[in-house]
Structure formats: C-alpha cells, structure tokens
Coordinates of C-alpha atoms in Angstrom, one line a residue:
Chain B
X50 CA 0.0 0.0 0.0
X51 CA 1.5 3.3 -1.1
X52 CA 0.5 7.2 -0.8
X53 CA -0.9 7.0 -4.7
X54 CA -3.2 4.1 -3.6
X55 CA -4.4 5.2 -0.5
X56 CA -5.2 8.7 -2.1
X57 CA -6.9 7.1 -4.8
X58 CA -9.1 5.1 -2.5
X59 CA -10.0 8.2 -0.6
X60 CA -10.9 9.9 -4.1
X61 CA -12.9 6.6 -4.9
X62 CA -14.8 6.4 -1.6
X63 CA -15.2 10.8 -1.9
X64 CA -16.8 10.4 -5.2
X65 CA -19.6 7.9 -4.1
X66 CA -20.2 9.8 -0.8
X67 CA -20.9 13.1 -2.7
X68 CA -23.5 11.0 -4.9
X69 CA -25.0 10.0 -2.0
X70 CA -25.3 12.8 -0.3
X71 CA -26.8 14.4 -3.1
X72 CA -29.5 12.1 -3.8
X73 CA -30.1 11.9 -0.1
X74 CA -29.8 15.6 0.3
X75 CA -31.7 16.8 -2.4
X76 CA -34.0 13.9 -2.8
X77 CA -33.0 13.8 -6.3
X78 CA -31.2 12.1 -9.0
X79 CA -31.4 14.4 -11.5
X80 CA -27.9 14.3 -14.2
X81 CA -26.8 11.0 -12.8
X82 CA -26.6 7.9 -15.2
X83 CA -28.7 4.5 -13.7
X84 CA -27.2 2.8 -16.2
X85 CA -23.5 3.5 -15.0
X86 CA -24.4 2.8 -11.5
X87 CA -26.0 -0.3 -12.2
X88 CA -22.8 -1.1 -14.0
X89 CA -20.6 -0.1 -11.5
X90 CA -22.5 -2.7 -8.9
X91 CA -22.1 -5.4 -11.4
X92 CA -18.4 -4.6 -11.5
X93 CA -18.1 -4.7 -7.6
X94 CA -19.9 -8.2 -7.4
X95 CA -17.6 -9.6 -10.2
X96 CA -14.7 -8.2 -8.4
X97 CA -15.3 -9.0 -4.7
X98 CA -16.3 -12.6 -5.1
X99 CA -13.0 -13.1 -3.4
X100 CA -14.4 -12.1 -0.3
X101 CA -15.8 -15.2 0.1
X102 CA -12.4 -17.1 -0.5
X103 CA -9.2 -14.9 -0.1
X104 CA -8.8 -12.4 3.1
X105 CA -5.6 -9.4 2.3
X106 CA -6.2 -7.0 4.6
X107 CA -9.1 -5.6 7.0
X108 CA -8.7 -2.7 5.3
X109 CA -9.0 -4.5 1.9
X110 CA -12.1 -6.1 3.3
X111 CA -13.9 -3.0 4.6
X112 CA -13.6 -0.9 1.7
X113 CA -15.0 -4.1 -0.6
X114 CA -17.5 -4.1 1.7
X115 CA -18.3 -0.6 1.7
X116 CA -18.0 -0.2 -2.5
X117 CA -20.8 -3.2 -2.6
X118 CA -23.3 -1.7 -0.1
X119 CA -23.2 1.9 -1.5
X120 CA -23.6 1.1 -4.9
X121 CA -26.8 -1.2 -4.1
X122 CA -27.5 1.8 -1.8
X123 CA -27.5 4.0 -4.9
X124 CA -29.2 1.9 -7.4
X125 CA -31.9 1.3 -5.0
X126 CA -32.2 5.1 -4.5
X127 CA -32.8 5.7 -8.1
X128 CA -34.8 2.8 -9.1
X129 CA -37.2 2.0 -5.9
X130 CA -37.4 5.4 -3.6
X131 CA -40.6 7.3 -4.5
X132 CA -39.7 10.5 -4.6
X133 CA -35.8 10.2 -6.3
X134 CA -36.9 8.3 -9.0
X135 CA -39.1 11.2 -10.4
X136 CA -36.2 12.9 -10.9
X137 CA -34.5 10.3 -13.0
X138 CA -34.4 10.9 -16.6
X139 CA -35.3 7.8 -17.9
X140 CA -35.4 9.3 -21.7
X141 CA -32.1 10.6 -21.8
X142 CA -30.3 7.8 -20.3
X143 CA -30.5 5.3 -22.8
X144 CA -27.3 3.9 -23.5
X145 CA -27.7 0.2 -24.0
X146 CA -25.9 -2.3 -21.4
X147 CA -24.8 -5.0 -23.9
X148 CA -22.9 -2.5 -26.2
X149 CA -20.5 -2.5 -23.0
X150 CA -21.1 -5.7 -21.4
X151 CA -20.6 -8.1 -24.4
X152 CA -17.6 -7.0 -25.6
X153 CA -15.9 -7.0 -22.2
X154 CA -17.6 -10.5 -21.6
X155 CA -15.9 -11.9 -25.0
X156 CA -12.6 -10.1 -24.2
X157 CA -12.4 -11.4 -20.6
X158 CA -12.9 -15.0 -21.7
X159 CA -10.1 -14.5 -24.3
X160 CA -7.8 -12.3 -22.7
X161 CA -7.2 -13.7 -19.0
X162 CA -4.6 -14.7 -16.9
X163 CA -5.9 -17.9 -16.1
X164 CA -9.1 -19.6 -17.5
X165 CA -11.1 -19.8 -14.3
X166 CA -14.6 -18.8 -13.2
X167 CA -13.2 -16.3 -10.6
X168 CA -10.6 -14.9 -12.3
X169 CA -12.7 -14.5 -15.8
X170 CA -15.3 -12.4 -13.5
X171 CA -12.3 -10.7 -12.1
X172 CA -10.9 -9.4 -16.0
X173 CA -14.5 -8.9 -16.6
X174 CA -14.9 -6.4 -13.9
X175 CA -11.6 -4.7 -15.0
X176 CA -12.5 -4.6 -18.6
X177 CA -16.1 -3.1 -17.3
X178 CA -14.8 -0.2 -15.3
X179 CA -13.0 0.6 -17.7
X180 CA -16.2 1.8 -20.0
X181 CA -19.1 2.1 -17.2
X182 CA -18.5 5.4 -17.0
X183 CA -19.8 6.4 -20.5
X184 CA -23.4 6.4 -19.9
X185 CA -22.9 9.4 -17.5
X186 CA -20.5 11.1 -20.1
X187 CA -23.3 10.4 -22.8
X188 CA -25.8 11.6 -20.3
X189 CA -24.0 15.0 -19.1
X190 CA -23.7 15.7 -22.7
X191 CA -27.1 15.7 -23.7
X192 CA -28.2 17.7 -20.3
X193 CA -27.4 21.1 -20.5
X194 CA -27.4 22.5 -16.9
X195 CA -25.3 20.0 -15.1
X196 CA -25.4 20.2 -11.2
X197 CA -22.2 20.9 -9.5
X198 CA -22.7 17.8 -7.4
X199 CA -22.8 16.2 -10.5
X200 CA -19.7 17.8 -11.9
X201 CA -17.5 17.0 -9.0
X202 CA -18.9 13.4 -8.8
X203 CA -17.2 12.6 -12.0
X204 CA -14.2 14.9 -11.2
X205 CA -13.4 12.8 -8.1
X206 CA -13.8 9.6 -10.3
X207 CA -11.4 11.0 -12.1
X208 CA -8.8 12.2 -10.0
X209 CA -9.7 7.8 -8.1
X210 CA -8.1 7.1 -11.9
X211 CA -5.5 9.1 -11.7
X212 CA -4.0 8.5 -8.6
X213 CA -4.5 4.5 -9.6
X214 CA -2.5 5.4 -12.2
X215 CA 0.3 7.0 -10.5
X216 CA 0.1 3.5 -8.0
X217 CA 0.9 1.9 -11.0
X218 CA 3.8 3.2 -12.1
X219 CA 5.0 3.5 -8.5
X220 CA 4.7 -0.2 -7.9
X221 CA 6.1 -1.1 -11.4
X222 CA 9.6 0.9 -10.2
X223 CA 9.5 -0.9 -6.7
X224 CA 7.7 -4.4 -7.1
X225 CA 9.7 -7.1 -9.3
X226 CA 6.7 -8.8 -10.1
X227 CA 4.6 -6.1 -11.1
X228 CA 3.6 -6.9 -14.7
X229 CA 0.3 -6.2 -15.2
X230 CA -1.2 -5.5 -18.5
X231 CA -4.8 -6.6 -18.6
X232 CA -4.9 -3.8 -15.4
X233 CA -2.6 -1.2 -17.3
X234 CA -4.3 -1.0 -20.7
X235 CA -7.6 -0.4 -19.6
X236 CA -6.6 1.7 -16.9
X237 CA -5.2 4.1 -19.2
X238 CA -8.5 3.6 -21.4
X239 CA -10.6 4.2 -18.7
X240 CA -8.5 7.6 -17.6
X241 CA -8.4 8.5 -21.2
X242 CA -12.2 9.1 -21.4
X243 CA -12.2 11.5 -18.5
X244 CA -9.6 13.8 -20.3
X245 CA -12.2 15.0 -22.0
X246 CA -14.4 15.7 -19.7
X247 CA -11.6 17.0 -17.4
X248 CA -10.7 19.7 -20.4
X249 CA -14.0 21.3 -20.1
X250 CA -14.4 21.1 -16.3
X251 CA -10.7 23.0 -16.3
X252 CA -11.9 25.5 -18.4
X253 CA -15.4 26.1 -16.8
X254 CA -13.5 25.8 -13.5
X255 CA -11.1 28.9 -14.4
X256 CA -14.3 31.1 -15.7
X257 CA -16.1 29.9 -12.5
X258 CA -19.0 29.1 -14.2
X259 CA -21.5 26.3 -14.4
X260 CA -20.0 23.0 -16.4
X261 CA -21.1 23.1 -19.6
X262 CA -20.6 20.1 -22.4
X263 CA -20.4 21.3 -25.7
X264 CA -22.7 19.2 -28.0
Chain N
X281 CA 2.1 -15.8 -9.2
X282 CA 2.2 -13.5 -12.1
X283 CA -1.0 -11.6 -11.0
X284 CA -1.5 -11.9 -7.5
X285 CA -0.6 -8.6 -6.9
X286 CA -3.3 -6.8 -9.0
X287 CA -5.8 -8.8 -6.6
X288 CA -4.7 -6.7 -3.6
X289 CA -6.1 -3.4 -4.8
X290 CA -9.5 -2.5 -4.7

C-alpha cells in the first residue's frame, strides 16, 4: 500500500459519498446515469467474489464491503425510492448495457490470466470499469445545466483514476513482479475518457462558471 | 504468481 493508492481510495470512496449525499440531500437524481451505477454494482460483485475465499487485509475487506453496499444503496435510490426516481431521466439515459457488457464479456474469456470462473469475472470487472463510465459522459452531454454535485462526482472519479495510475507506475519501479497488463491497458483507457471531460471542467472551472458540455 | 498482486487493490 503506497500514498498513490491510498489517495486514490480516498478519491474513490469521496466520489460515491458526494453521490449519496446528493440524492439523499436533495431527494434527487437528476444528471446522474442508472445505467452506469447499475454497471458499477455489477463490477463490484464480479470483483469481490474473493471475499468469500481470499482475506488481504481488514482494510481491503472493509472498503470491498463498503464499494458493494453503496452502490446497491444507490441503485436502490434511483430505481425504488418514490420520490428520487421522479427525478431520474429515464429518456435521456439510454445507453444500451450489452454495447459495454458483451464486448468486455468476449474479451475477458479471451484475454485472462488464467481460464477460471473467478478470475474471468475478475478481467470482466476490470474490462467493465474501464467503460461504465460512459453512460454518465453520454448523459451530461445531452443535459445542459449539469449540477455541481454532478460535476465534482465525476471529477473525483477522475482524480480515483489518476491516482491508480500514479500507484501503477510506483509499484512497477518498486515491485519485481509487477507486470500487469490486462490492469494497465484499460486503466489508461478508462482515464483517457475523463480527459475529455476533465478539459472542459478545467476550463469552466477557471471562468467559475456552471459545467457546460459542448454538443 | 504472475498476477497476485493486482488482486490486492481494490
């Protein structure tokens, strides 16, 4: 465990906290993608299955723990509570799940380490994170006045990348056996789609004004 | 153990 990771964790756990708070807060959903969220929960339950079989730290454990029971916490916001999911906008959030699913589906059961159940879930939930993200990019394009919560939601995402990033290429100068690739390549995928949306959130950031997404 | 280590982040 290095600085990179643990900050990266923090930015992880920061960005779901803020969602929460704002749907709790403002009783409202408004700007944030179901379809992501519901991704990001299927990710977490591909990932963690080692909970049931493989112990690393308590820490480890905690924060699996935690990542599982806020997403459901989320999804069930948006998709049960009477009141938040009025706010949801169902029309504009239509990015279809097995555009992103499939393909990480077929590339996890070519592209592995080892050809196991477990660890075929586990490069499917790598592969997955990777691109949950774009339903919210699609949606915050298409909505014009996006919240601040909302803004900063995705920013800490972001930054949770970035510092993963920056664990990376600590641990590949200090660990001999750190070869990953399957983790590296769509790391740096995944971080690649924010930069786009980190260019205009710079720039609207500078002018303090309201995020805007060009169309 | 090639990839035990990416199993130890979150």
């Amino acid at each position: 465990m290095n600085l990179f990771r643990l900050c990266g964790d923090m930015f992880h756990l920061l960005s779901i906290m803020v969602l929460l708070l704002k749907i709790r807060a403002t009783r409202s959903c408004r700007g944030i993608s179901l379809k992501t969220q519901e991704l990001y929960a299927l990710v977490f339950v591909c990932r963690y299955l080692d909970l049931f079989y493989s112990f690393i730290s308590v820490y480890n454990s905690f924060m699996k723990v935690t990542f599982l029971a806020t997403a459901f916490s989320i999804v069930r916001y948006m998709r049960y509570d009477k009141v938040v999911k009025q706010t949801y906008d169902r029309e504009q959030d239509t990015f279809r799940y097995v555009f992103l699913i499939a393909p990480c589906l077929l590339l996890a059961l070519v592209l592995n380490h080892r050809f196991t159940l477990t660890e075929v879930l586990w490069t499917f939930s790598i592969y997955l994170e990777a691109v949950a993200i774009l339903p919210q990019l699609v949606l915050m394009q298409r909505t014009q006045n996006i919240d601040n919560l909302t803004a900063n939601y995705v920013a800490l995402l972001g930054a949770y990348r970035g510092f993963y990033i920056l664990n990376w290429i600590y641990r590949f100068a200090t660990e001999r056996h750190y070869r990953q690739w399957i983790v590296w390549i769509s790391g740096v995928i995944q971080t690649a789609l924010y930069a786009d949306f980190f260019f205009y959130y710079a720039l609207c950031w500078k002018a303090n004004k309201r995020l805007q997404l060009p169309a | 153990q090639a990839n035990a280590t990416a199993h130890d982040e979150l």
